[in-house]
PDB file of C-alpha atoms in Angstrom:
ATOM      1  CA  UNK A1375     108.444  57.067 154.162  1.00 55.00           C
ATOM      2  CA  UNK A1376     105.336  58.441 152.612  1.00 55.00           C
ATOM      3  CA  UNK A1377     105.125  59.842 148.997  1.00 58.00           C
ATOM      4  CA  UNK A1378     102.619  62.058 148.232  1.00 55.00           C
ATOM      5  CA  UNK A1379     100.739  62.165 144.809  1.00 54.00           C
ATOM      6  CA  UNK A1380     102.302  64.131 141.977  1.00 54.00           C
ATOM      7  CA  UNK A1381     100.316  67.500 141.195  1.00 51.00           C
ATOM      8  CA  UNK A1382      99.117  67.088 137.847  1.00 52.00           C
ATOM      9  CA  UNK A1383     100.184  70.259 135.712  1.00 54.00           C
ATOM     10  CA  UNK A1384      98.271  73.303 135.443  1.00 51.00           C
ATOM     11  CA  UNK A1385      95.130  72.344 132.743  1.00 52.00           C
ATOM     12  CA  UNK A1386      93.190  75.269 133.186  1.00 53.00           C
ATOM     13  CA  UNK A1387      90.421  73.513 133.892  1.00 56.00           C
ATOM     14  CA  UNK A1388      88.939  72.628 136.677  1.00 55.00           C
ATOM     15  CA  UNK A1389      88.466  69.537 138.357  1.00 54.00           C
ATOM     16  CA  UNK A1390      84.369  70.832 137.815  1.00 52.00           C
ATOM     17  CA  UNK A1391      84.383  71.041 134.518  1.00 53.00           C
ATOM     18  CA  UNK A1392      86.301  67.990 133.252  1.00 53.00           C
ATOM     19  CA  UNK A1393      83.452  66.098 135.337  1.00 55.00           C
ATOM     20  CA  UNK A1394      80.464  67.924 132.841  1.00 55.00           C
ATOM     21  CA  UNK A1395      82.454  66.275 130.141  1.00 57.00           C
ATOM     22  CA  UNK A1396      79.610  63.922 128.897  1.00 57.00           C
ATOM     23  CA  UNK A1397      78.672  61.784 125.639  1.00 58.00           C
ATOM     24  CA  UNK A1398      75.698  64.450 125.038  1.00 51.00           C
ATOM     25  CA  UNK A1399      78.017  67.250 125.127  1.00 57.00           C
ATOM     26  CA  UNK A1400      80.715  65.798 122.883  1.00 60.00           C
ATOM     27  CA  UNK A1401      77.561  64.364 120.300  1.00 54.00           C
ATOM     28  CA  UNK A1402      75.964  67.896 120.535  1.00 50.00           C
ATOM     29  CA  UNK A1403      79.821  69.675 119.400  1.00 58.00           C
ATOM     30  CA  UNK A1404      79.936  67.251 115.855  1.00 62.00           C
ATOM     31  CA  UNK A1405      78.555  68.223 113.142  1.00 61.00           C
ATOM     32  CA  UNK A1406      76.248  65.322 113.064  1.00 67.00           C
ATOM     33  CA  UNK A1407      75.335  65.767 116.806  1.00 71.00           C
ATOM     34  CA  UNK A1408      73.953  69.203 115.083  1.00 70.00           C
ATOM     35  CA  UNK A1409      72.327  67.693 112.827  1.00 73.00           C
ATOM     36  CA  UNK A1410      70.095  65.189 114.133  1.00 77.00           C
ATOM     37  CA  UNK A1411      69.196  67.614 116.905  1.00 80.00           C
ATOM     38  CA  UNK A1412      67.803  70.311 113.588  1.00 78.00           C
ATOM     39  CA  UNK A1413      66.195  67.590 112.431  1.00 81.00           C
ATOM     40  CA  UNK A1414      64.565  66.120 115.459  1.00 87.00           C
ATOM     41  CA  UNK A1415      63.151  69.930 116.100  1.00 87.00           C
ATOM     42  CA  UNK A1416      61.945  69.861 112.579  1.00 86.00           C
ATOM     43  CA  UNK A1417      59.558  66.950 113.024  1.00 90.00           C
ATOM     44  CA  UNK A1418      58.602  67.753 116.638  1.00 93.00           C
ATOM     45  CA  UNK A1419      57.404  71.149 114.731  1.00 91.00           C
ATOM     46  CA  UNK A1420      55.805  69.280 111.731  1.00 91.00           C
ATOM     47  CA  UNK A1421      53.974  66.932 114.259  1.00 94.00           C
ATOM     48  CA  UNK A1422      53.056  69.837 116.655  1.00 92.00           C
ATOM     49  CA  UNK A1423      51.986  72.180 114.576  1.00 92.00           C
ATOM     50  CA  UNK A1424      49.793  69.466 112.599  1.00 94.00           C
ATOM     51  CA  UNK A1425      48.610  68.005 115.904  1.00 94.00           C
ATOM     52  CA  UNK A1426      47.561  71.676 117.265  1.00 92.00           C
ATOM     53  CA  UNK A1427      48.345  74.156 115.308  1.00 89.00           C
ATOM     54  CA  UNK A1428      47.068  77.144 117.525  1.00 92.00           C
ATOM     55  CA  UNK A1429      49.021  76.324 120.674  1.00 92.00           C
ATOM     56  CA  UNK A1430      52.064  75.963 118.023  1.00 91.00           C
ATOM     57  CA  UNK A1431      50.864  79.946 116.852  1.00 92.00           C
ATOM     58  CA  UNK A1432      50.256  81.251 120.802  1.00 93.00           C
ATOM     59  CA  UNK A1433      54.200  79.872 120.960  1.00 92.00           C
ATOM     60  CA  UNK A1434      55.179  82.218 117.956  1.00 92.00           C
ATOM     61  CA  UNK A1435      52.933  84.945 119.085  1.00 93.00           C
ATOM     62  CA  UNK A1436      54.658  84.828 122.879  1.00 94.00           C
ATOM     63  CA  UNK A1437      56.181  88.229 123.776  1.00 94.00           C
ATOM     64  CA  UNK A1438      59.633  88.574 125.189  1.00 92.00           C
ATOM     65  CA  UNK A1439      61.038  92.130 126.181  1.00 92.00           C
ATOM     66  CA  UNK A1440      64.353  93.212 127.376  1.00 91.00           C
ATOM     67  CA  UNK A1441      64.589  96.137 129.493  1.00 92.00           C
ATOM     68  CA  UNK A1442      67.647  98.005 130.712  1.00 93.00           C
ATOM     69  CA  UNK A1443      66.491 100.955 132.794  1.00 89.00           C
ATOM     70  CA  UNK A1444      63.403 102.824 130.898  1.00 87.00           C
ATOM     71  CA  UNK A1445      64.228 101.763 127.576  1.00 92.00           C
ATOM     72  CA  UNK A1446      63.720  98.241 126.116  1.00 91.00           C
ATOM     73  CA  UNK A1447      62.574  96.130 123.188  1.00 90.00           C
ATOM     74  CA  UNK A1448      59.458  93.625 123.327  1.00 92.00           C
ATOM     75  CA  UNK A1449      58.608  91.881 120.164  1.00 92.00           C
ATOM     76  CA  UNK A1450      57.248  88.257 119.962  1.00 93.00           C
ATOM     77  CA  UNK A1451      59.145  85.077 119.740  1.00 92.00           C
ATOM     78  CA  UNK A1452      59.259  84.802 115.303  1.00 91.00           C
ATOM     79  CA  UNK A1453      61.230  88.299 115.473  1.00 92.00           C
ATOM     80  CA  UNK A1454      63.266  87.149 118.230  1.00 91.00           C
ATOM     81  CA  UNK A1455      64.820  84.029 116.019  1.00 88.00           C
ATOM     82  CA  UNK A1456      64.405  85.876 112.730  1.00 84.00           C
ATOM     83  CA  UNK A1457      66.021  88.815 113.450  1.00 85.00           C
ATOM     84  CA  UNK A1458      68.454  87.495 116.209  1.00 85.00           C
ATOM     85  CA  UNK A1459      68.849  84.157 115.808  1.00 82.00           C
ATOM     86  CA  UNK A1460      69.258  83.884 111.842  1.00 76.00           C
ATOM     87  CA  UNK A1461      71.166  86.660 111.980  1.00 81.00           C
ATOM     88  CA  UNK A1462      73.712  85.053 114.237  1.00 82.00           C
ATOM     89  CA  UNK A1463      73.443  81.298 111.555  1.00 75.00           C
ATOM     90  CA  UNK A1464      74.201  83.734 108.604  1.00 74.00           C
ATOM     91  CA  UNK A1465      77.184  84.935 110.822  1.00 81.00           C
ATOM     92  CA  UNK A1466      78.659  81.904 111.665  1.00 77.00           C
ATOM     93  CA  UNK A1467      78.143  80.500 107.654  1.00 72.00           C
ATOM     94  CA  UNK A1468      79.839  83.356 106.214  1.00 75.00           C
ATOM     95  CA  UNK A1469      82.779  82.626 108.964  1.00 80.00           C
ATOM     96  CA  UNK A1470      83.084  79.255 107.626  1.00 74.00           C
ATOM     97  CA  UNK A1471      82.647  80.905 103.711  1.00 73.00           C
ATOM     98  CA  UNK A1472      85.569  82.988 104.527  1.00 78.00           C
ATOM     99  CA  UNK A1473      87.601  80.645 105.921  1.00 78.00           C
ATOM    100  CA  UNK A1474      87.459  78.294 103.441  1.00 73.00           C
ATOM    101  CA  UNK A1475      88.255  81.635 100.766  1.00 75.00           C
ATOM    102  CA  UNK A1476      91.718  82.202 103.307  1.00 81.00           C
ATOM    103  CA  UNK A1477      92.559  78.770 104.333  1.00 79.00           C
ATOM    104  CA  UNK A1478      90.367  76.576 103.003  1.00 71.00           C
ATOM    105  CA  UNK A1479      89.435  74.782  99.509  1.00 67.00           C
ATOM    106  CA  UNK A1480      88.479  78.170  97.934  1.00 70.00           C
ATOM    107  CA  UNK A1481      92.402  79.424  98.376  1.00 76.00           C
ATOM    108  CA  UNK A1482      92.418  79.191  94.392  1.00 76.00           C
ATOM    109  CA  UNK A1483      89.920  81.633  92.917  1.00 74.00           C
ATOM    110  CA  UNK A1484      89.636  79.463  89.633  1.00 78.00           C
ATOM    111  CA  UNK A1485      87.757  76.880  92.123  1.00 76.00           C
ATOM    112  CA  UNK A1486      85.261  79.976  92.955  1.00 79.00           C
ATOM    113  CA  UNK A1487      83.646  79.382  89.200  1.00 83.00           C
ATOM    114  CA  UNK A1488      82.047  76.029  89.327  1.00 84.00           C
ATOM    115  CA  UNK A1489      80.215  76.845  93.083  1.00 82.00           C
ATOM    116  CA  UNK A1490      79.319  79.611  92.029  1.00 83.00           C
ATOM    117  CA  UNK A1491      77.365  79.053  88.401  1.00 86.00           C
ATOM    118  CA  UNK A1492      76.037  76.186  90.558  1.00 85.00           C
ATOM    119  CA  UNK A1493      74.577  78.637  93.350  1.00 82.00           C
ATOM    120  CA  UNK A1494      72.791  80.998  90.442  1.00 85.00           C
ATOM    121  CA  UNK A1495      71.688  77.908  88.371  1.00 86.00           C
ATOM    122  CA  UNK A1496      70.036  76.471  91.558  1.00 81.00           C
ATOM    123  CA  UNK A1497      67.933  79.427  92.126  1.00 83.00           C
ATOM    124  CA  UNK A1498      67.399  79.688  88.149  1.00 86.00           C
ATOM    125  CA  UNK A1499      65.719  76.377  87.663  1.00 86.00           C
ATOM    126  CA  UNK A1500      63.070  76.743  90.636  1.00 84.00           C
ATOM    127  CA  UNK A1501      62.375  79.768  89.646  1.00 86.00           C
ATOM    128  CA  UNK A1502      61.606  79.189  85.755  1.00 89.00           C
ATOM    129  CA  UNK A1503      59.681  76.252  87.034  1.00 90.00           C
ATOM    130  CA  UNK A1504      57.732  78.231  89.330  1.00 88.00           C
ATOM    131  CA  UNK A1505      57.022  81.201  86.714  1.00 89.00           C
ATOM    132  CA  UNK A1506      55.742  78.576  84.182  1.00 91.00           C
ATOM    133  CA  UNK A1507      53.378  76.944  87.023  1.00 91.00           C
ATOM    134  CA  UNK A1508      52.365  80.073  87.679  1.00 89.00           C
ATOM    135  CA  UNK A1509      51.808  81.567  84.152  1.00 87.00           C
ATOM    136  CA  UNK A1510      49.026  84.095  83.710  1.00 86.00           C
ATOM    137  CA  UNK A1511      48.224  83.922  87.594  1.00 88.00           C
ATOM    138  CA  UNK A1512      48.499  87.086  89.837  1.00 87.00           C
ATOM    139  CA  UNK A1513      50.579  84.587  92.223  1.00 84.00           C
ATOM    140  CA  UNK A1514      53.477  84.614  89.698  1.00 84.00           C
ATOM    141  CA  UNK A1515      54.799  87.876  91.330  1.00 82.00           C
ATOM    142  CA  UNK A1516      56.288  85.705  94.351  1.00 81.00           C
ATOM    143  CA  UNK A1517      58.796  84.431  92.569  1.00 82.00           C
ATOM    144  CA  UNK A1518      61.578  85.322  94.495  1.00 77.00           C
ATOM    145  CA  UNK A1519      59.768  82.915  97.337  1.00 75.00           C
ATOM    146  CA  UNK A1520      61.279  79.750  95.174  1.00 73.00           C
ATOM    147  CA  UNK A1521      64.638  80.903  95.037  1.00 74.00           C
ATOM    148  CA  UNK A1522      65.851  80.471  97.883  1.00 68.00           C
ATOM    149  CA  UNK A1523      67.569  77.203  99.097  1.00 63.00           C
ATOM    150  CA  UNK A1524      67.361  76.481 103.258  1.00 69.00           C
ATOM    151  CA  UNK A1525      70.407  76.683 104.243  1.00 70.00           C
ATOM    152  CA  UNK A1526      70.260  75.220 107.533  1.00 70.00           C
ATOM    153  CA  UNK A1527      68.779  71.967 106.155  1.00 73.00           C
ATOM    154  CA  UNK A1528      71.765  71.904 103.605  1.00 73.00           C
ATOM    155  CA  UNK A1529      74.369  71.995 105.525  1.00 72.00           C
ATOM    156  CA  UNK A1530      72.728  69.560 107.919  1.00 74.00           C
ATOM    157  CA  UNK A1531      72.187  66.819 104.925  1.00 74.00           C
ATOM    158  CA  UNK A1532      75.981  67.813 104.404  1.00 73.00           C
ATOM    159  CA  UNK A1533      76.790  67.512 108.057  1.00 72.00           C
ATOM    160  CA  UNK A1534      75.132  63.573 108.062  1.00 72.00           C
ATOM    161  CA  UNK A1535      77.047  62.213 105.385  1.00 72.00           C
ATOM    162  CA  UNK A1536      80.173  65.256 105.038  1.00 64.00           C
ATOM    163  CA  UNK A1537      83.200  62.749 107.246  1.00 66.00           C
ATOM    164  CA  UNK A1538      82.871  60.595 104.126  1.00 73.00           C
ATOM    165  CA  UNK A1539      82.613  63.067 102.035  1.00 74.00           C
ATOM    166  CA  UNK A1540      85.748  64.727 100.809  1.00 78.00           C
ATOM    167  CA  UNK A1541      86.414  68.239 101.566  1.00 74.00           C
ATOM    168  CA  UNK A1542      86.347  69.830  97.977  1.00 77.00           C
ATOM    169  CA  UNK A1543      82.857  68.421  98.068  1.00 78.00           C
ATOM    170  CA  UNK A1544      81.933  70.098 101.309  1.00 75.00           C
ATOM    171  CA  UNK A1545      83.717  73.224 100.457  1.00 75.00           C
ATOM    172  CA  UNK A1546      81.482  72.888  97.009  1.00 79.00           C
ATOM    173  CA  UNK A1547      78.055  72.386  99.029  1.00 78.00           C
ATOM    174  CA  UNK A1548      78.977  75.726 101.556  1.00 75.00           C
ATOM    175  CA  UNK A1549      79.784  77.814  98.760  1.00 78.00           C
ATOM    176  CA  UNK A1550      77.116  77.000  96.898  1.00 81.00           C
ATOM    177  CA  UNK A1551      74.219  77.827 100.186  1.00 77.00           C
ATOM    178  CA  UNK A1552      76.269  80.935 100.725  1.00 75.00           C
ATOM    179  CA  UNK A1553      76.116  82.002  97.318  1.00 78.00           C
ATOM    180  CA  UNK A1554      72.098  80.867  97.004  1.00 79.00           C
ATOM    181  CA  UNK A1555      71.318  82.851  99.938  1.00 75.00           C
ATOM    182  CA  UNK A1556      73.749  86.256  99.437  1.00 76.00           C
ATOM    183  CA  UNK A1557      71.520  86.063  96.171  1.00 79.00           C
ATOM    184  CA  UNK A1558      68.456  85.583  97.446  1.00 77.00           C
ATOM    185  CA  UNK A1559      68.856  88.240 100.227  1.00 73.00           C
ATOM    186  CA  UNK A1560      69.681  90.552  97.294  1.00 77.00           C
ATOM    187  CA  UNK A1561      66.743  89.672  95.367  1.00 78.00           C
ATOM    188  CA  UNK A1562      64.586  90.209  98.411  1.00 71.00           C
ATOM    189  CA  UNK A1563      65.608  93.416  98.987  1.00 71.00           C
ATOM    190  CA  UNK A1564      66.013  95.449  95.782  1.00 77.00           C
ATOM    191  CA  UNK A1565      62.545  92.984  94.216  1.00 70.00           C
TER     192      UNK A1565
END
């Protein structure tokens, strides 16, 4: 008498895509995975752009176009990730910002204060710096050019070290980008 297998339950995935499950994949989906690949790019841009800086330009200056039908948009590649790209990062932080306002660490408003006198001090103190380097100069009108922290990097440095970090202190660190850039956006419109 001959048994045949059992049929493993329905998964609803396929037999295809449990096989692309690699370590790259699951290193890439942490935090840390994230990371180190925003920092690798970072010095392979340092490097490159050091090494030959106008083949690093002719990059930025490349023109891509989409086109549906007789209407399209072709700008070149620094609009592309400034204006889509960033857009998209922003997105996804102020996601995270809100969740941790619903769900998160920020649940109590009272825990709103510290992150954000924190967020308007950081700005603050390169700024005043800046001003007083730049006293008397006709360069002290880009101020608002110190203000603002990079919130990429941030939350990368946080991403590195953040699983031993407790989550008030990550909650603390998000708020604190968000608020920097919300602000700095502001600034950079109205100034």
């Amino acid at each position: 008498m001959t048994t045949e297998p059992a049929v493993a339950p329905f998964s609803g995935r396929t037999a295809w895509a449990r096989s692309l499950e690699t370590p790259l994949r699951n290193f890439l989906r942490t935090e840390t995975g994230s990371a180190a690949v925003l920092l690798a790019a970072t010095v392979a841009a340092l490097v490159w752009a050091n090494a030959d800086s106008s083949s690093y330009q002719r990059v930025w200056d490349t023109v891509l176009s989409v086109r549906i039908g007789g209407r399209g948009i072709s700008e070149d590649l620094r609009y592309w990730v400034n204006s889509g790209l960033m857009a998209f990062f922003f997105f996804v932080v102020g996601l995270e910002a809100r969740r941790e306002f619903d769900l998160g660490e920020l649940r109590e408003r009272r825990r709103f204060a510290l992150p954000l006198a924190a967020g308007l001090a950081g700005m603050a103190v390169p700024v005043a710096i800046y001003l007083a380097a730049n006293a008397g100069r006709s360069s002290a009108h880009g101020w608002g050019t110190a203000m603002s922290t990079d919130t990429a990097f941030a939350l990368g440095v946080l991403a590195l070290v953040g699983p031993r970090l407790p989550d008030r202190l990550r909650a603390f660190m998000l708020t604190v980008s968000v608020v920097d850039d919300v602000v700095a956006m502001i600034v950079i419109a109205t100034v």
